[in-house]
């Protein structure tokens, strides 16, 4: 029997097949149909705030169409949170714009409002024009401090594109993440809070914006019998089959979100008295994270069993894991690695059959983005050096968590 505990697996609710069968029976095996409309309605009801949701083929596609919706064009600058997954930044390049990376604040781990304000000031001074958009990310489900970020955005009159791909069900001041920006992005990839096997959605401010989004998502064709095209379009609509999975997942979404929150709290309670590890917490009452991944910070001064071997294997595994970065030598990543404690803990847990993962490597330290401007305060790198994601998700039981906790206690000496 395989008794490994994996980082995060999605789980079907059992209701998905009903919606998929309906799609088959009605011959709706196409990228539109009743499940797509039904799933969009479910999402709108879930999010509230009178938003219009357009279901798409991925969260990345949603980011791309969000930037197009904000009118971001070649040569424009876009402020982006550096502490994130690459999908938040890649679409900025799809539209030919320049990403300007901004570091995080230590409590929420998300974009630092003070640094953002001064970075925008600096961009205006250097380029003579304002950045076109601000991409903020609710990292691992933790909301951005919107009280402060919205003030900066208002002051400069720059719209926000909210990447809530990891924050399905999170809220700030009682309002759901995904509804704070002009546009918001959701993801239903296989590892996210709910899945459509692969998919995403763009949360739009009004009907006109939703209509425009659908137009770009369906090859920008105009309503002539022969299809007239006056702009470049994309094939980004969600399929009716995927949306059927989404409708089934919506029936258990609240349960999954509660399970994730319980998991983080359980780890926190049971590791509270253990020196050297601390679980991420909501910074104050305004924040209500879904704790999509259970994240922890490891004290750099800790001793971990196995530590001697960790550093060399960290280097090897990163080079291997980079999947064929060639011609640049193997030393390019070693200046920005998780520290040896974290790596020793990760490897120790891996030998106990427990999968964990370092935090996202900040975008300003990624070779692909290193040539773009970055405003850095050290927070993202420090989090990356010290952070670890522990197993979470609907399959990880309290008993599994006990095994994770015991193994951590065992390894932190
Ligand atoms: C997963 C993710 C995305 C992209 O979503 P896909 O549906 O996988 O394209 C974007 N941003 C963040 C922060 C993510 O974690």
XYZ file of C-alpha atoms and ligand atoms in Angstrom:
428
model
C 0.000 0.000 0.000
C 1.185 3.440 -0.850
C 1.144 5.414 2.385
C 2.896 8.495 1.136
C 1.323 11.805 2.093
C 1.305 14.110 -0.915
C 1.425 17.898 -0.897
C -2.045 18.418 -2.306
C -4.349 16.228 -4.336
C -7.728 17.203 -5.681
C -10.735 15.096 -4.805
C -13.982 14.521 -6.678
C -17.188 15.072 -4.737
C -19.175 12.352 -6.516
C -21.556 14.910 -8.044
C -19.394 15.666 -11.077
C -20.544 12.699 -13.191
C -24.159 13.834 -13.079
C -23.311 17.140 -14.762
C -20.941 15.456 -17.208
C -23.590 12.855 -18.139
C -26.132 15.601 -18.702
C -23.661 17.253 -21.050
C -23.218 14.004 -22.991
C -26.919 13.288 -23.161
C -27.675 16.800 -24.387
C -24.821 16.631 -26.922
C -23.178 19.573 -25.188
C -19.606 18.311 -25.561
C -18.417 21.751 -26.653
C -16.849 24.880 -25.206
C -20.166 26.415 -24.241
C -23.433 25.078 -22.931
C -25.543 24.764 -19.806
C -22.717 23.663 -17.491
C -20.600 26.692 -18.411
C -23.483 29.060 -17.733
C -24.429 27.119 -14.589
C -20.869 27.155 -13.254
C -20.577 30.907 -13.908
C -23.829 31.502 -12.013
C -22.570 29.349 -9.110
C -19.361 31.375 -8.974
C -21.207 34.693 -9.106
C -23.426 33.620 -6.208
C -20.382 32.422 -4.273
C -18.410 35.652 -4.761
C -21.263 38.136 -4.347
C -20.550 41.835 -4.978
C -22.564 41.752 -8.215
C -19.642 40.514 -10.291
C -19.858 38.915 -13.730
C -17.819 35.749 -14.125
C -16.487 34.347 -17.400
C -15.243 30.735 -17.238
C -12.007 30.184 -19.168
C -9.536 27.439 -20.001
C -7.064 28.452 -17.246
C -6.174 31.040 -14.645
C -3.293 32.083 -16.869
C -5.742 32.799 -19.706
C -7.796 34.851 -17.229
C -4.730 36.929 -16.321
C -4.019 37.459 -20.022
C -7.585 38.614 -20.775
C -7.614 40.727 -17.591
C -4.569 42.636 -18.839
C -6.231 43.070 -22.248
C -9.396 44.275 -20.493
C -7.316 46.910 -18.694
C -5.893 48.050 -22.019
C -2.307 47.012 -21.256
C -0.274 47.217 -24.456
C 3.234 46.671 -25.712
C 5.765 48.835 -23.901
C 3.485 49.639 -20.945
C 4.743 48.889 -17.460
C 2.788 46.653 -15.059
C 3.552 46.514 -11.338
C 3.523 42.887 -10.135
C 3.955 41.159 -6.803
C 7.321 39.396 -6.958
C 6.458 36.708 -4.392
C 4.238 34.511 -6.553
C 4.036 31.706 -9.083
C 5.302 32.575 -12.576
C 1.773 32.501 -14.062
C 1.080 35.896 -12.432
C 3.856 37.489 -14.498
C 4.068 35.543 -17.779
C 0.895 37.146 -19.227
C 2.448 40.599 -18.776
C 4.965 39.471 -21.378
C 2.245 37.929 -23.594
C 0.928 41.455 -24.177
C 4.472 42.808 -24.634
C 4.429 44.873 -21.445
C 7.260 45.227 -18.925
C 6.794 43.622 -15.498
C 8.070 45.726 -12.595
C 8.462 43.454 -9.583
C 7.589 44.674 -6.080
C 8.566 42.904 -2.859
C 6.270 41.791 -0.029
C 5.506 42.786 3.528
C 6.379 40.278 6.250
C 2.910 39.716 7.789
C 0.707 38.862 4.816
C 3.664 37.860 2.576
C 1.929 39.916 -0.137
C 2.842 43.116 -1.991
C 4.126 45.866 0.306
C 1.917 48.999 -0.048
C 4.646 51.453 0.998
C 7.160 49.958 -1.412
C 4.513 49.839 -4.152
C 3.805 53.551 -3.696
C 7.460 54.546 -3.870
C 8.103 52.162 -6.771
C 5.283 53.760 -8.805
C 6.720 57.186 -8.003
C 10.085 56.031 -9.251
C 8.651 54.557 -12.470
C 6.838 57.816 -13.218
C 10.085 59.740 -12.631
C 12.133 57.397 -14.847
C 9.708 56.710 -17.701
C 7.572 59.848 -17.605
C 4.351 57.803 -17.513
C 2.282 55.820 -15.060
C 2.290 52.016 -14.951
C -0.851 50.692 -16.612
C -1.926 48.123 -13.992
C -1.043 46.542 -10.645
C -1.108 42.722 -10.343
C -1.541 41.689 -6.708
C -1.565 38.054 -5.527
C -3.289 36.443 -2.537
C -0.398 34.105 -1.892
C -1.253 30.611 -0.636
C -4.743 32.016 -0.046
C -3.728 34.901 2.229
C -5.574 38.087 1.236
C -3.654 41.196 0.253
C -4.026 44.082 2.738
C -6.642 45.747 0.546
C -7.281 48.638 2.944
C -3.797 49.876 2.170
C -3.301 48.601 -1.405
C -6.570 50.106 -2.677
C -5.497 53.494 -1.254
C -2.253 53.371 -3.246
C -4.128 52.302 -6.391
C -6.664 55.119 -5.924
C -3.987 57.708 -5.233
C -2.300 56.926 -8.570
C -5.530 55.996 -10.339
C -4.102 52.688 -11.567
C -6.434 49.654 -11.827
C -5.766 46.410 -9.949
C -5.794 42.948 -11.494
C -6.289 40.604 -8.576
C -4.693 37.166 -8.895
C -6.868 35.157 -6.504
C -5.941 31.836 -8.168
C -4.888 30.425 -4.789
C -7.509 32.263 -2.740
C -10.831 30.694 -3.667
C -12.986 31.211 -0.549
C -10.592 33.597 1.225
C -11.950 36.940 2.332
C -10.815 40.318 3.618
C -13.133 42.419 5.790
C -15.814 39.840 5.011
C -15.542 40.300 1.242
C -14.389 37.471 -1.030
C -10.977 37.612 -2.703
C -11.353 37.948 -6.445
C -13.763 40.884 -6.101
C -11.324 43.618 -5.021
C -9.634 44.521 -8.293
C -11.185 45.913 -11.473
C -10.723 42.300 -12.609
C -10.096 39.164 -10.538
C -8.587 35.815 -11.504
C -9.595 32.358 -10.297
C -7.927 29.037 -11.138
C -9.395 25.543 -11.161
C -6.208 23.716 -12.001
C -5.774 20.222 -10.603
C -4.058 21.357 -7.413
C -6.243 24.361 -6.570
C -9.010 24.585 -3.942
C -11.590 23.286 -6.407
C -10.772 21.877 -9.815
C -12.293 21.527 -13.270
C -9.302 19.331 -14.205
C -7.837 22.539 -15.627
C -9.585 25.864 -15.951
C -9.977 29.372 -14.647
C -12.272 32.361 -14.603
C -12.094 36.102 -15.016
C -14.205 38.039 -12.527
C -15.415 41.128 -14.388
C -16.767 44.417 -13.022
C -19.867 44.585 -15.261
C -21.767 43.001 -18.111
C -19.963 44.979 -20.791
C -16.550 43.836 -19.498
C -17.800 40.226 -19.367
C -19.088 40.485 -22.932
C -15.720 41.850 -24.105
C -13.914 39.052 -22.264
C -16.068 36.397 -23.969
C -15.409 38.063 -27.319
C -11.614 37.875 -26.877
C -11.936 34.327 -25.489
C -13.747 33.154 -28.646
C -11.391 34.419 -31.376
C -12.709 38.002 -31.367
C -15.285 37.188 -34.005
C -17.999 39.624 -34.856
C -21.589 38.578 -35.467
C -21.550 38.068 -39.185
C -22.494 34.675 -40.663
C -19.007 34.500 -42.187
C -17.225 35.722 -39.008
C -15.568 39.067 -39.313
C -12.405 39.767 -37.279
C -11.117 43.245 -36.535
C -8.877 42.279 -33.630
C -6.664 39.391 -32.510
C -8.597 36.855 -30.456
C -7.916 33.735 -28.416
C -9.442 30.317 -27.851
C -9.765 30.529 -24.076
C -13.338 29.486 -23.255
C -13.946 26.691 -20.734
C -15.446 23.474 -22.102
C -18.886 22.325 -21.041
C -17.363 19.079 -19.696
C -14.837 20.903 -17.493
C -17.586 23.195 -16.252
C -19.606 20.093 -15.273
C -16.748 19.047 -13.000
C -16.730 22.592 -11.615
C -20.436 22.452 -10.781
C -19.908 19.187 -8.915
C -16.975 20.699 -7.034
C -19.016 23.762 -6.050
C -21.275 21.445 -4.064
C -18.408 20.664 -1.679
C -16.392 23.893 -1.963
C -17.292 25.160 1.526
C -16.394 21.791 3.001
C -12.983 21.807 1.285
C -12.251 25.360 2.391
C -13.153 24.495 5.993
C -10.920 21.436 5.782
C -7.944 23.520 4.636
C -8.454 26.004 7.468
C -8.734 23.179 9.957
C -5.535 21.625 8.642
C -3.504 24.813 9.131
C -4.907 25.294 12.627
C -4.193 21.669 13.508
C -0.568 21.942 12.421
C -0.249 25.235 14.283
C -1.725 23.897 17.528
C 0.351 20.734 17.492
C 3.612 22.414 16.528
C 3.189 25.446 18.773
C 5.551 24.155 21.449
C 8.168 22.997 18.925
C 11.065 25.440 18.583
C 12.166 26.359 15.097
C 8.916 26.118 13.145
C 5.969 28.500 12.943
C 2.812 28.205 10.857
C 1.572 31.205 8.926
C -1.364 32.993 10.561
C -3.896 35.617 9.507
C -2.120 38.893 10.431
C -5.285 40.287 12.090
C -9.084 39.999 12.193
C -9.533 41.490 8.700
C -7.769 38.580 7.003
C -9.444 35.206 6.500
C -7.192 32.956 4.423
C -8.402 29.678 2.937
C -4.902 28.283 3.714
C -4.807 26.616 0.320
C -1.328 25.324 1.075
C -0.253 24.971 4.696
C 2.823 27.158 4.935
C 5.424 27.279 7.682
C 8.657 29.145 8.356
C 11.718 27.341 9.696
C 14.102 29.192 12.009
C 17.513 29.432 10.243
C 19.264 28.836 13.581
C 17.616 25.423 14.058
C 19.474 22.182 13.907
C 17.929 19.557 11.670
C 19.008 15.925 11.425
C 20.591 15.203 8.020
C 21.696 18.777 7.622
C 25.191 17.876 6.390
C 23.836 16.341 3.191
C 21.172 18.890 2.470
C 23.048 21.634 0.718
C 24.676 19.585 -2.017
C 21.428 17.801 -2.793
C 19.536 21.099 -2.851
C 21.809 22.264 -5.627
C 21.474 19.022 -7.569
C 17.728 18.838 -7.216
C 17.240 22.434 -8.328
C 19.363 21.960 -11.400
C 17.582 18.708 -12.201
C 14.212 20.200 -11.356
C 14.792 23.175 -13.620
C 14.154 20.746 -16.449
C 17.014 21.432 -18.759
C 18.311 24.911 -18.112
C 21.363 24.544 -20.285
C 24.467 26.432 -21.156
C 24.338 28.653 -18.089
C 26.301 26.465 -15.697
C 24.928 24.889 -12.566
C 25.895 27.711 -10.240
C 23.296 30.244 -11.346
C 20.702 29.223 -8.770
C 22.907 28.673 -5.770
C 22.799 32.318 -4.687
C 19.080 31.991 -4.032
C 18.156 28.653 -2.509
C 16.037 27.584 0.447
C 18.413 27.502 3.433
C 20.009 24.229 4.419
C 17.649 23.707 7.397
C 14.620 23.850 5.181
C 16.202 21.571 2.627
C 17.271 19.091 5.335
C 13.762 19.076 6.740
C 12.246 18.618 3.280
C 14.550 15.687 2.494
C 14.016 14.149 5.926
C 10.256 14.308 5.451
C 10.580 12.934 1.920
C 12.358 9.847 3.265
C 9.449 9.435 5.684
C 7.078 9.435 2.673
C 5.862 12.994 3.197
C 5.898 15.431 0.301
C 6.614 19.095 1.088
C 7.815 21.945 -1.102
C 9.739 25.200 -0.721
C 7.775 28.420 -1.202
C 7.617 30.054 -4.632
C 10.973 31.452 -5.639
C 10.518 35.232 -6.002
C 10.100 36.376 -9.588
C 12.860 38.987 -9.353
C 15.281 36.104 -8.688
C 14.054 34.021 -11.622
C 16.515 34.047 -14.525
C 13.688 34.651 -17.025
C 12.659 37.924 -15.323
C 16.029 39.118 -14.030
C 16.369 41.829 -16.652
C 13.227 43.679 -15.563
C 13.074 46.360 -12.848
C 12.526 45.185 -9.265
C 11.890 47.032 -6.006
C 13.183 44.815 -3.262
C 13.176 44.943 0.543
C 14.458 41.431 1.268
C 11.141 39.982 2.505
C 10.396 37.674 -0.414
C 13.901 36.220 -0.414
C 13.846 35.758 3.331
C 10.494 33.931 3.110
C 11.830 31.790 0.282
C 14.910 30.885 2.334
C 12.879 29.860 5.367
C 9.546 28.610 4.056
C 8.043 25.177 3.516
C 4.594 24.029 2.305
C 3.176 21.097 4.286
C 0.608 18.587 2.985
C -2.937 19.949 2.820
C -6.135 19.294 0.900
C -9.187 17.058 1.255
C -7.203 13.807 1.389
C -4.951 14.777 4.302
C -6.629 13.516 7.478
C -5.858 14.375 11.096
C -4.079 11.036 11.315
C -1.890 11.977 8.325
C -1.228 15.359 9.907
C -0.165 13.577 13.127
C 2.392 11.648 11.103
C 3.675 14.887 9.528
C 3.858 16.528 12.959
C 5.681 13.580 14.559
C 8.156 13.438 11.692
C 8.869 17.174 12.018
C 9.395 16.825 15.793
C 11.725 13.956 15.088
C 13.803 15.916 12.583
C 14.042 19.215 14.450
C 16.579 18.386 17.157
C -2.196 28.443 -10.341
C -1.882 29.873 -10.385
C -2.114 30.636 -11.534
C -2.488 30.056 -12.860
O -3.610 29.303 -12.928
P -3.723 28.137 -14.042
O -5.156 27.788 -13.981
O -2.822 27.031 -13.586
O -3.308 28.715 -15.342
C -1.894 31.986 -11.480
N -1.429 32.570 -10.373
C -1.163 31.876 -9.250
C -0.679 32.606 -8.054
C -1.359 30.503 -9.219
O -1.052 29.807 -8.123
